[in-house]
Short mmCIF file of C-alpha atoms and ligand atoms in Angstrom, two decimals:
data_model
loop_
_atom_site.label_atom_id
_atom_site.label_comp_id
_atom_site.label_asym_id
_atom_site.label_seq_id
_atom_site.Cartn_x
_atom_site.Cartn_y
_atom_site.Cartn_z
CA MET F 16 16.32 26.80 -25.51
CA SER F 17 16.84 22.26 -23.78
CA SER F 18 20.45 23.70 -24.46
CA SER F 19 23.14 22.99 -20.70
CA ARG F 20 22.11 26.59 -19.62
CA LEU F 21 18.74 25.37 -19.03
CA LEU F 22 20.10 23.02 -16.88
CA SER F 23 22.12 23.82 -15.21
CA LEU F 24 20.25 26.53 -14.00
CA ALA F 25 17.75 23.99 -13.28
CA ALA F 26 20.28 22.47 -10.37
CA LEU F 27 20.57 25.78 -9.42
CA LEU F 28 17.04 26.21 -8.56
CA ALA F 29 15.98 22.14 -8.07
CA VAL F 30 19.68 23.06 -4.87
CA LEU F 31 18.04 25.63 -3.89
CA VAL F 32 14.63 25.28 -3.39
CA LEU F 33 15.44 21.15 -1.75
CA PRO F 34 17.51 22.15 1.39
CA GLY F 35 17.30 18.73 1.91
CA CYS F 36 19.02 18.36 -1.92
CA GLN F 37 21.95 15.31 -0.78
CA ARG F 38 24.22 17.27 -3.43
CA PRO F 39 25.33 20.67 -1.65
CA THR F 40 25.69 18.98 1.73
CA GLU F 41 27.26 15.57 0.39
CA SER F 42 30.60 18.42 -1.26
CA ASN F 43 30.84 20.55 1.55
CA ALA F 44 31.57 18.47 4.30
CA PRO F 45 34.49 20.36 6.15
CA PRO F 46 37.19 16.97 7.14
CA ALA F 47 35.76 17.92 11.22
CA ALA F 48 32.81 17.66 9.91
CA SER F 49 33.61 13.50 9.58
CA PRO F 50 34.78 11.94 12.21
CA THR F 51 36.18 8.90 10.19
CA THR F 52 38.45 11.02 8.26
CA THR F 53 41.64 10.33 8.15
CA THR F 54 44.93 12.96 7.42
CA ALA F 55 45.28 9.73 5.05
CA GLU F 56 42.27 11.08 3.07
CA LYS F 57 42.25 13.88 0.62
CA PRO F 58 38.84 16.37 1.37
CA ARG F 59 36.95 15.59 -1.58
CA PRO F 60 37.52 18.44 -4.45
CA ALA F 61 34.75 21.02 -5.46
CA GLY F 62 34.19 19.70 -8.23
CA ALA F 63 31.66 21.49 -11.31
CA ASP F 64 28.87 21.88 -9.67
CA GLY F 65 31.61 22.70 -6.20
CA ILE F 66 29.04 26.42 -6.83
CA TYR F 67 26.47 25.16 -5.82
CA ALA F 68 27.86 22.97 -2.81
CA VAL F 69 27.13 26.20 -0.09
CA THR F 70 24.90 25.61 2.54
CA LEU F 71 23.47 28.36 3.03
CA ALA F 72 20.72 29.46 6.13
CA ARG F 73 17.94 30.47 3.65
CA GLN F 74 17.04 29.75 -0.04
CA PRO F 75 16.59 32.39 -2.95
CA SER F 76 14.46 32.20 -5.68
CA ALA F 77 15.54 33.21 -8.77
CA ALA F 78 13.50 36.68 -8.87
CA GLU F 79 14.14 37.08 -6.05
CA MET F 80 18.70 36.93 -7.14
CA ALA F 81 17.68 38.76 -10.47
CA VAL F 82 17.58 41.39 -8.03
CA VAL F 83 20.77 41.76 -5.98
CA GLY F 84 22.74 40.80 -9.30
CA ARG F 85 20.44 43.75 -10.74
CA ALA F 86 21.78 46.00 -7.88
CA MET F 87 25.83 44.74 -8.53
CA PHE F 88 25.92 45.24 -12.12
CA SER F 89 25.65 49.12 -12.12
CA ASP F 90 27.44 48.85 -8.82
CA PRO F 91 30.92 51.49 -9.49
CA GLY F 92 31.05 50.98 -5.61
CA LEU F 93 32.10 47.06 -6.65
CA SER F 94 35.85 48.02 -8.99
CA ALA F 95 38.47 49.43 -6.63
CA SER F 96 38.69 52.62 -8.87
CA GLY F 97 34.86 53.30 -7.53
CA GLN F 98 33.70 54.28 -11.68
CA MET F 99 33.29 51.24 -12.99
CA SER F 100 30.66 49.17 -12.79
CA CYS F 101 30.00 45.59 -15.49
CA ALA F 102 27.66 48.19 -17.22
CA SER F 103 30.61 50.75 -18.02
CA CYS F 104 31.57 48.83 -21.17
CA HIS F 105 28.04 46.24 -21.08
CA SER F 106 26.41 49.25 -21.54
CA PRO F 107 22.49 48.11 -21.34
CA GLN F 108 21.20 51.13 -23.72
CA HIS F 109 23.74 49.75 -25.87
CA ALA F 110 22.73 45.96 -26.11
CA TYR F 111 25.17 44.80 -23.49
CA GLY F 112 27.81 45.42 -26.05
CA PRO F 113 29.92 49.03 -25.13
CA PRO F 114 28.80 53.07 -25.11
CA ASP F 115 31.37 53.32 -27.82
CA ASP F 116 34.23 53.67 -29.95
CA LEU F 117 36.95 52.27 -28.65
CA ALA F 118 38.96 48.67 -29.79
CA VAL F 119 38.99 48.02 -25.68
CA GLN F 120 37.66 49.56 -22.84
CA HIS F 121 40.23 51.20 -20.16
CA GLY F 122 39.96 49.57 -16.70
CA GLY F 123 42.36 49.28 -13.53
CA PRO F 124 42.37 51.32 -10.19
CA ASP F 125 43.64 54.41 -11.75
CA GLY F 126 41.03 53.42 -14.68
CA LYS F 127 43.30 53.60 -17.06
CA GLN F 128 45.09 50.35 -18.25
CA PRO F 129 43.56 50.02 -21.47
CA GLY F 130 42.09 46.34 -22.45
CA VAL F 131 43.05 43.29 -25.12
CA ARG F 132 39.35 42.67 -27.07
CA ALA F 133 37.08 44.64 -27.32
CA VAL F 134 33.52 44.24 -25.92
CA PRO F 135 30.82 41.65 -26.65
CA SER F 136 27.38 42.16 -26.64
CA LEU F 137 26.11 39.73 -23.47
CA ARG F 138 22.10 39.33 -24.51
CA TYR F 139 21.31 35.25 -26.51
CA LEU F 140 23.69 33.87 -24.50
CA GLN F 141 21.59 31.57 -22.81
CA THR F 142 23.02 28.67 -24.70
CA VAL F 143 25.92 28.80 -24.91
CA THR F 144 26.81 25.44 -24.04
CA ALA F 145 30.79 24.33 -21.75
CA PHE F 146 33.89 25.02 -24.29
CA SER F 147 33.82 21.84 -26.71
CA GLU F 148 36.71 21.15 -28.72
CA HIS F 149 34.86 18.44 -30.64
CA HIS F 150 30.76 20.13 -32.71
CA PHE F 151 28.46 16.92 -34.11
CA ASP F 152 26.63 19.14 -36.56
CA ASN F 153 22.85 17.96 -35.44
CA ASP F 154 21.74 16.50 -39.06
CA GLY F 155 22.09 13.24 -38.53
CA ASP F 156 25.37 12.47 -39.99
CA ASP F 157 27.84 12.26 -36.14
CA SER F 158 31.11 11.99 -38.35
CA VAL F 159 31.67 15.65 -39.33
CA ASP F 160 33.45 17.40 -36.75
CA ALA F 161 32.63 20.88 -36.84
CA GLY F 162 35.53 21.94 -34.58
CA PRO F 163 35.53 23.22 -31.64
CA THR F 164 32.50 25.40 -29.47
CA GLY F 165 30.84 26.96 -27.14
CA GLY F 166 32.50 28.25 -23.24
CA HIS F 167 32.59 31.52 -23.09
CA THR F 168 34.98 34.77 -24.03
CA TRP F 169 35.84 35.31 -27.49
CA ASP F 170 38.19 32.66 -26.33
CA GLY F 171 35.29 30.41 -24.65
CA ARG F 172 37.87 29.61 -21.95
CA SER F 173 36.28 30.37 -19.57
CA ASP F 174 32.84 27.51 -18.49
CA SER F 175 29.49 29.89 -17.37
CA THR F 176 28.30 33.33 -16.72
CA HIS F 177 29.32 32.89 -13.35
CA ALA F 178 32.54 32.39 -14.10
CA GLN F 179 33.35 34.82 -16.08
CA ALA F 180 31.39 37.08 -13.65
CA ALA F 181 34.80 37.01 -11.71
CA VAL F 182 36.91 37.50 -14.27
CA PRO F 183 36.54 41.33 -15.01
CA LEU F 184 36.14 41.93 -10.80
CA LEU F 185 39.68 40.72 -10.38
CA SER F 186 41.25 41.34 -13.52
CA THR F 187 44.50 43.74 -13.01
CA TYR F 188 42.58 46.13 -16.12
CA GLU F 189 39.10 45.55 -15.60
CA MET F 190 37.71 46.07 -11.92
CA ALA F 191 40.44 45.15 -10.27
CA ASN F 192 39.78 43.81 -6.74
CA ALA F 193 43.38 42.34 -4.88
CA SER F 194 41.00 38.69 -4.08
CA PRO F 195 37.47 37.59 -3.14
CA ALA F 196 38.72 39.62 -0.02
CA GLU F 197 38.35 42.85 -1.40
CA VAL F 198 34.88 42.20 -3.28
CA VAL F 199 33.15 40.49 -0.68
CA ALA F 200 34.35 44.19 1.61
CA ARG F 201 32.96 46.47 -0.95
CA LEU F 202 29.68 44.58 -1.46
CA ARG F 203 28.78 44.93 2.99
CA ARG F 204 29.48 48.51 2.09
CA ALA F 205 26.95 48.15 -0.55
CA PRO F 206 23.54 50.41 -1.18
CA TYR F 207 22.13 46.03 -1.27
CA ALA F 208 23.51 44.62 1.14
CA ASP F 209 20.40 44.18 3.31
CA GLN F 210 19.06 43.08 0.65
CA PHE F 211 22.12 40.59 0.43
CA ARG F 212 22.04 39.76 3.75
CA ALA F 213 18.08 39.25 3.00
CA THR F 214 18.15 36.67 0.27
CA PHE F 215 21.35 34.81 1.57
CA GLY F 216 20.80 35.61 5.12
CA GLN F 217 21.86 37.00 7.38
CA ASP F 218 25.31 34.75 7.82
CA ILE F 219 26.17 35.05 4.02
CA PHE F 220 29.63 37.71 4.54
CA ASP F 221 30.40 36.26 7.93
CA ASP F 222 32.64 33.51 4.50
CA ASP F 223 34.14 35.22 2.28
CA THR F 224 33.87 32.24 -0.32
CA LYS F 225 30.47 31.32 0.01
CA ALA F 226 29.38 35.28 -0.62
CA PHE F 227 31.53 35.85 -4.06
CA ARG F 228 29.61 32.57 -4.17
CA TRP F 229 26.99 33.81 -4.16
CA ALA F 230 27.51 36.76 -5.70
CA SER F 231 28.89 35.71 -8.32
CA MET F 232 25.61 33.26 -9.20
CA ALA F 233 23.00 36.63 -8.22
CA LEU F 234 24.85 38.01 -11.65
CA GLU F 235 24.87 35.05 -13.16
CA VAL F 236 21.07 34.69 -12.47
CA PHE F 237 19.92 38.55 -13.54
CA GLN F 238 22.13 37.97 -16.79
CA GLU F 239 19.36 35.53 -17.92
CA THR F 240 16.52 37.59 -17.35
CA PRO F 241 14.21 37.71 -20.05
CA GLU F 242 13.50 40.70 -20.87
CA GLU F 243 16.58 42.00 -20.21
CA PHE F 244 18.65 39.57 -21.77
CA TYR F 245 16.85 37.97 -24.56
CA PRO F 246 13.95 39.15 -24.75
CA PHE F 247 13.25 38.31 -28.81
CA ASP F 248 11.80 41.59 -29.34
CA SER F 249 13.25 42.59 -33.24
CA LYS F 250 11.88 42.96 -36.10
CA PHE F 251 12.89 39.66 -37.54
CA ASP F 252 11.40 37.87 -34.67
CA ALA F 253 7.95 39.70 -35.63
CA VAL F 254 8.13 39.11 -39.04
CA LEU F 255 8.01 35.34 -37.95
CA ARG F 256 5.99 35.75 -35.97
CA LYS F 257 3.86 37.03 -38.64
CA GLN F 258 3.19 40.20 -37.87
CA ALA F 259 5.27 41.91 -39.56
CA LYS F 260 6.17 41.94 -43.09
CA PHE F 261 9.98 42.21 -44.62
CA THR F 262 10.84 45.16 -47.39
CA ALA F 263 11.87 44.85 -50.38
CA GLN F 264 15.81 45.79 -49.44
CA GLU F 265 15.73 43.97 -46.05
CA ALA F 266 14.27 40.93 -47.49
CA ARG F 267 17.28 41.01 -50.15
CA GLY F 268 19.57 41.09 -47.34
CA GLN F 269 18.19 38.36 -45.91
CA ALA F 270 18.79 36.38 -49.49
CA LEU F 271 22.42 37.49 -49.88
CA PHE F 272 22.78 36.63 -45.89
CA ASN F 273 21.61 33.14 -46.93
CA ASP F 274 22.98 32.40 -50.51
CA GLU F 275 25.51 29.06 -49.65
CA LYS F 276 27.76 29.81 -53.15
CA LYS F 277 27.70 34.46 -51.72
CA GLY F 278 28.09 35.55 -48.25
CA ASN F 279 27.10 31.71 -46.56
CA CYS F 280 26.62 34.45 -43.50
CA ALA F 281 23.71 31.29 -41.88
CA SER F 282 26.67 27.95 -42.24
CA CYS F 283 28.42 30.13 -38.53
CA HIS F 284 25.12 32.72 -38.01
CA ILE F 285 23.08 30.42 -38.10
CA SER F 286 19.94 31.75 -39.06
CA ALA F 287 16.76 29.18 -38.79
CA PHE F 288 15.00 27.97 -36.38
CA THR F 289 17.12 25.47 -33.14
CA SER F 290 16.54 21.25 -33.70
CA ASP F 291 14.02 22.12 -30.38
CA GLY F 292 12.56 25.22 -32.46
CA GLY F 293 14.17 28.02 -30.71
CA PHE F 294 13.62 31.25 -32.25
CA PRO F 295 16.97 31.45 -33.77
CA LEU F 296 20.29 33.33 -32.16
CA PHE F 297 23.22 33.43 -35.45
CA SER F 298 25.78 32.11 -34.63
CA ASP F 299 25.90 28.62 -34.20
CA PHE F 300 29.04 29.82 -30.99
CA GLY F 301 31.59 27.28 -32.94
CA LEU F 302 35.09 28.60 -33.02
CA ILE F 303 36.34 29.74 -36.42
CA ALA F 304 38.90 30.99 -37.79
CA ILE F 305 38.79 34.72 -40.42
CA GLY F 306 41.81 36.71 -40.42
CA VAL F 307 41.15 39.74 -39.20
CA PRO F 308 43.63 42.59 -39.55
CA ARG F 309 45.88 43.61 -37.22
CA ASN F 310 44.42 46.41 -35.32
CA PRO F 311 47.37 49.31 -34.24
CA ALA F 312 44.15 50.45 -32.13
CA ILE F 313 45.00 47.67 -29.21
CA PRO F 314 48.05 48.96 -27.45
CA ALA F 315 49.60 45.22 -26.21
CA ASN F 316 49.71 45.28 -30.60
CA ALA F 317 52.79 48.28 -30.57
CA ASP F 318 54.65 44.49 -29.19
CA PRO F 319 55.32 43.54 -33.36
CA ALA F 320 55.77 39.67 -31.07
CA TYR F 321 52.51 39.74 -29.48
CA PHE F 322 49.16 38.06 -31.25
CA ASP F 323 45.99 37.08 -29.63
CA LEU F 324 46.01 33.89 -30.95
CA GLY F 325 42.76 33.05 -29.61
CA LEU F 326 42.09 29.29 -28.87
CA CYS F 327 45.29 28.50 -28.37
CA GLY F 328 46.41 31.46 -26.36
CA PRO F 329 48.53 33.95 -23.91
CA LEU F 330 44.25 35.00 -22.79
CA ARG F 331 43.92 30.73 -23.46
CA THR F 332 46.06 28.77 -22.07
CA ASP F 333 44.58 25.31 -21.64
CA LEU F 334 45.66 24.65 -25.67
CA GLN F 335 49.02 26.65 -26.22
CA ASP F 336 50.38 23.30 -28.07
CA ARG F 337 46.83 22.89 -30.37
CA PRO F 338 49.04 25.17 -33.67
CA GLU F 339 45.56 23.85 -35.37
CA PHE F 340 43.99 25.77 -32.23
CA CYS F 341 45.62 29.21 -33.84
CA GLY F 342 43.64 32.82 -34.96
CA LEU F 343 40.37 30.71 -33.56
CA PHE F 344 37.76 33.11 -32.45
CA ARG F 345 34.21 32.20 -31.28
CA THR F 346 31.46 33.34 -33.81
CA PRO F 347 29.27 35.82 -32.04
CA SER F 348 25.21 36.88 -32.52
CA LEU F 349 24.39 38.93 -34.50
CA ARG F 350 21.18 40.65 -33.10
CA ASN F 351 21.72 44.20 -32.50
CA VAL F 352 25.16 44.19 -34.19
CA SER F 353 24.00 46.88 -35.04
CA THR F 354 23.95 49.01 -32.36
CA ARG F 355 27.64 48.28 -31.76
CA HIS F 356 30.34 50.71 -32.91
CA VAL F 357 32.73 48.73 -33.13
CA PHE F 358 33.00 45.10 -34.71
CA MET F 359 34.89 41.64 -34.25
CA HIS F 360 37.09 40.05 -31.26
CA ASN F 361 39.88 42.92 -31.64
CA GLY F 362 37.39 46.56 -32.54
CA VAL F 363 39.56 46.74 -35.78
CA PHE F 364 36.58 47.32 -37.94
CA HIS F 365 33.72 50.67 -36.65
CA SER F 366 30.37 49.51 -39.54
CA LEU F 367 28.52 46.66 -40.50
CA ASP F 368 28.81 48.54 -44.53
CA GLU F 369 33.08 47.75 -43.43
CA VAL F 370 33.34 44.11 -41.11
CA LEU F 371 30.66 42.60 -44.78
CA ARG F 372 33.22 44.83 -47.12
CA PHE F 373 35.57 42.79 -45.18
CA TYR F 374 33.36 38.97 -45.90
CA VAL F 375 33.44 39.96 -49.56
CA GLN F 376 36.36 41.27 -50.39
CA ARG F 377 38.85 39.25 -47.73
CA ASP F 378 40.99 37.19 -50.92
CA VAL F 379 39.87 39.52 -54.01
CA ARG F 380 41.39 42.31 -53.19
CA PRO F 381 43.87 42.40 -49.71
CA GLU F 382 45.24 45.74 -50.54
CA ARG F 383 41.74 46.85 -48.20
CA PHE F 384 42.76 45.30 -44.91
CA TYR F 385 46.08 44.74 -45.15
CA PRO F 386 49.63 46.78 -45.34
CA ARG F 387 52.24 46.57 -47.24
CA LYS F 388 54.96 45.22 -46.61
CA PRO F 389 57.94 45.79 -47.66
CA ASP F 390 59.26 44.80 -50.81
CA GLY F 391 55.37 46.04 -52.13
CA SER F 392 53.26 42.52 -50.97
CA VAL F 393 50.22 42.16 -49.90
CA ALA F 394 50.99 40.87 -46.11
CA ARG F 395 47.72 39.49 -46.13
CA TYR F 396 46.65 38.19 -42.67
CA ASP F 397 48.78 40.04 -40.99
CA ASP F 398 47.28 38.93 -37.58
CA LEU F 399 48.35 35.64 -37.57
CA PRO F 400 51.40 34.41 -37.76
CA ALA F 401 52.63 32.86 -41.92
CA LYS F 402 52.93 28.71 -38.86
CA TYR F 403 49.06 28.71 -38.55
CA HIS F 404 47.47 30.45 -42.31
CA GLY F 405 46.27 26.89 -42.68
CA ASN F 406 43.78 27.43 -39.91
CA LEU F 407 41.99 30.58 -41.66
CA ASN F 408 38.25 29.33 -42.57
CA ALA F 409 38.67 28.48 -46.45
CA ASP F 410 34.75 28.00 -47.33
CA ALA F 411 32.52 30.48 -49.56
CA PRO F 412 32.74 34.06 -49.43
CA PHE F 413 36.49 33.18 -48.95
CA ASP F 414 36.31 31.30 -51.66
CA ARG F 415 37.90 33.28 -53.90
CA GLU F 416 41.44 34.64 -55.57
CA PRO F 417 43.03 38.04 -55.92
CA GLY F 418 41.07 40.15 -59.50
CA GLN F 419 38.14 37.96 -59.22
CA ARG F 420 34.55 39.86 -58.52
CA PRO F 421 32.82 40.26 -55.10
CA VAL F 422 30.59 38.12 -54.10
CA TRP F 423 28.55 41.25 -53.62
CA SER F 424 28.20 44.25 -54.71
CA GLU F 425 28.36 48.06 -52.88
CA ALA F 426 24.13 47.63 -53.12
CA ASP F 427 23.93 43.83 -52.15
CA ILE F 428 26.18 45.47 -49.53
CA ARG F 429 23.53 47.98 -48.74
CA ASP F 430 21.18 45.31 -48.72
CA VAL F 431 21.85 43.13 -45.62
CA VAL F 432 23.65 46.03 -43.57
CA ALA F 433 18.71 46.88 -43.77
CA PHE F 434 18.34 42.79 -43.09
CA LEU F 435 20.65 43.07 -40.09
CA LYS F 436 19.10 45.98 -38.64
CA THR F 437 15.89 43.47 -38.21
CA LEU F 438 17.87 42.68 -35.89
CA ASP F 439 17.72 44.40 -32.65
CA ASP F 440 15.50 44.45 -30.07
CA GLY F 441 13.21 47.15 -28.89
CA TRP F 442 10.98 46.20 -32.73
CA ARG F 443 7.68 48.46 -32.59
CA SER F 444 5.16 48.12 -35.69
CA HIS F 445 4.13 51.66 -34.98
C1 HEC U 526 36.97 46.78 -18.45
C2 HEC U 526 35.01 46.32 -19.25
C3 HEC U 526 35.09 45.45 -18.94
C4 HEC U 526 34.69 45.30 -17.23
C5 HEC U 526 34.11 46.29 -16.81
C6 HEC U 526 33.26 43.55 -17.65
N1 HEC U 526 33.63 43.85 -18.45
FE1 HEC U 526 32.65 41.59 -18.97
N2 HEC U 526 33.41 41.23 -21.11
C7 HEC U 526 35.05 42.83 -21.70
C8 HEC U 526 35.34 41.67 -22.41
C9 HEC U 526 36.53 43.28 -23.10
C10 HEC U 526 34.83 41.07 -22.75
C11 HEC U 526 35.81 39.48 -23.53
C12 HEC U 526 37.18 39.31 -23.22
C13 HEC U 526 37.87 37.68 -24.08
O1 HEC U 526 37.30 37.47 -24.78
O2 HEC U 526 39.13 37.14 -23.68
C14 HEC U 526 33.92 40.55 -21.96
C15 HEC U 526 33.56 39.39 -21.53
C16 HEC U 526 32.47 39.10 -20.69
C17 HEC U 526 31.36 37.81 -20.68
C18 HEC U 526 31.01 36.67 -21.74
C19 HEC U 526 30.89 36.49 -22.19
C20 HEC U 526 30.04 35.79 -23.71
O3 HEC U 526 30.27 36.84 -25.43
O4 HEC U 526 30.38 35.20 -23.61
C21 HEC U 526 30.74 38.21 -19.88
C22 HEC U 526 28.92 37.63 -18.97
C23 HEC U 526 30.70 39.13 -19.18
N3 HEC U 526 32.55 39.01 -19.26
C24 HEC U 526 30.72 39.52 -17.45
C25 HEC U 526 30.45 40.55 -16.99
C26 HEC U 526 29.97 40.90 -16.32
C27 HEC U 526 29.08 40.47 -14.88
C28 HEC U 526 31.10 42.17 -15.44
C29 HEC U 526 30.65 42.64 -14.39
C30 HEC U 526 31.27 42.07 -12.63
C31 HEC U 526 31.92 42.78 -16.21
N4 HEC U 526 31.92 41.18 -17.26
C32 HEC U 526 32.47 44.00 -16.46
C33 HEC U 526 35.10 43.69 -20.73
C34 HEC U 526 34.72 43.81 -19.74
C1 HEC U 527 33.51 30.17 -40.93
C2 HEC U 527 32.22 31.30 -39.86
C3 HEC U 527 31.73 32.74 -40.58
C4 HEC U 527 31.56 33.41 -41.74
C5 HEC U 527 30.75 32.18 -43.08
C6 HEC U 527 30.47 34.29 -41.64
N1 HEC U 527 30.65 34.83 -40.34
FE1 HEC U 527 31.18 36.78 -39.23
N2 HEC U 527 31.91 35.44 -37.42
C7 HEC U 527 32.64 34.81 -37.53
C8 HEC U 527 33.35 34.48 -36.81
C9 HEC U 527 34.14 33.54 -36.46
C10 HEC U 527 32.72 36.29 -35.69
C11 HEC U 527 34.18 36.82 -35.15
C12 HEC U 527 35.04 37.09 -35.50
C13 HEC U 527 37.43 37.54 -35.22
O1 HEC U 527 37.09 38.52 -33.95
O2 HEC U 527 37.73 37.56 -35.03
C14 HEC U 527 32.85 37.23 -36.93
C15 HEC U 527 31.53 38.12 -37.21
C16 HEC U 527 30.91 38.53 -37.65
C17 HEC U 527 30.40 40.40 -36.87
C18 HEC U 527 31.38 41.17 -35.96
C19 HEC U 527 30.19 40.62 -34.72
C20 HEC U 527 30.71 41.78 -33.91
O3 HEC U 527 30.07 41.39 -32.55
O4 HEC U 527 32.16 42.30 -33.57
C21 HEC U 527 29.51 40.38 -38.27
C22 HEC U 527 28.91 41.76 -38.18
C23 HEC U 527 29.60 39.64 -39.18
N3 HEC U 527 30.51 38.46 -38.76
C24 HEC U 527 28.78 38.94 -39.87
C25 HEC U 527 28.48 37.98 -40.89
C26 HEC U 527 28.24 38.14 -42.63
C27 HEC U 527 27.22 39.42 -42.60
C28 HEC U 527 28.50 37.13 -42.94
C29 HEC U 527 28.69 36.89 -44.39
C30 HEC U 527 29.35 37.16 -45.17
C31 HEC U 527 28.86 36.38 -42.09
N4 HEC U 527 29.72 37.10 -40.81
C32 HEC U 527 30.15 35.14 -42.34
C33 HEC U 527 32.53 33.42 -38.27
C34 HEC U 527 31.71 33.60 -39.30
#
């Protein structure tokens, strides 16, 4: 756990505990406060650390911010409908993933506007780095570029948890506030408004921009609470700590999961200790195209010309001219995956068996997953236009031809499901 996530939190805390620190005051100096500023000199852009560049009247501790963040996270009063909080979609009882089996949740001012993607779990994201187009494997050979990696959301477009918090608060199909000022108006009326002031200073609500920024930071700090967001208390973790043993079935499942020639799952969903000795997160957070079927249950998909192409848009807009990125989505962690009722970025699958069958049969029995074209042939990878099919991953288990034997039998699939269930948090030995 030595990533830039922790560094950013450390940087934040450094700013908080060192009121005299140059960084915030430097970039925050309003032009009026600087007599030498002329009209020719542009004000300094806030830059990457703009979020910290607001001097607070009072320096809150991370613990105080987490308390405010927790209250905000489950406050429906922060939404335009008055009905929806972060917790409505990211349910604490479901590892901060979706509470139900809907492919997409509904939000907006009337609570009826459908989203376009399945809700991801918010657990075990603490080491997700900012998005990068190139990931160099940490195995000593720096010449291997494993492609794009990192960033928040299914397409990696948000660089941090605090940046991401602003999105649902303002999105028209989520919490649907018209502006940051509207969010702050709701915060002023919130039952924990006094606590917000006590934490960030009595004047915090005088400046909407400042209040909104620190509200996002409070949400982020809450989402970095270890006991809620990365408890590492699954059976799998207990086995690593030598406090438990896998059953024979779980052990078989683990071997199948790791076998490079068969499931090859661990090549993306890393199951080994991290290079600095951290417990495995079951994702390398790389962005990869695996060609999941189109989901007709998503209303946006009623338009045959609409495709969610992940990295190359349309939600993400900075890489729209990069055809080699079309169809790529961020590899999710598999921790707590068995608590979900919808899987993949478009929620097309509803059980783990179904997901595993997709992996091992996608290329050998494509007719099970994709619809038929009018001429009777199978429309393989029907949620990705044909010109991008070259982007699809072709390593095991995706290295087979129609008619070949799948790499796993149904019994193998049951074993792997048993193994995946050991990744659920909250395991107790009795
Ligand atoms: C209407 C449902 C909904 C609500 C409400 C909602 N989210 Fe989300 N959240 C999503 C979806 C869907 C995604 C995936 C978005 C994407 O990939 O484009 C997501 C993604 C995220 C991510 C990125 C996770 C990752 O895997 O990188 C974070 C962090 C997050 N939400 C935090 C929040 C916070 C904080 C709130 C409240 C301020 C909130 N969400 C409210 C549906 C919701
Ligand atoms: C080449 C990288 C790669 C390999 C190999 C791989 N996965 Fe994945 N996995 C992904 C990506 C990327 C997604 C998300 C795809 C999407 O939503 O379009 C995903 C999604 C999943 C999900 C859904 C999780 C969720 O939260 O919705 C499960 C379960 C899963 N993988 C299990 C496996 C298993 C089991 C194997 C081995 C048979 C495997 N994966 C092999 C990259 C990979």
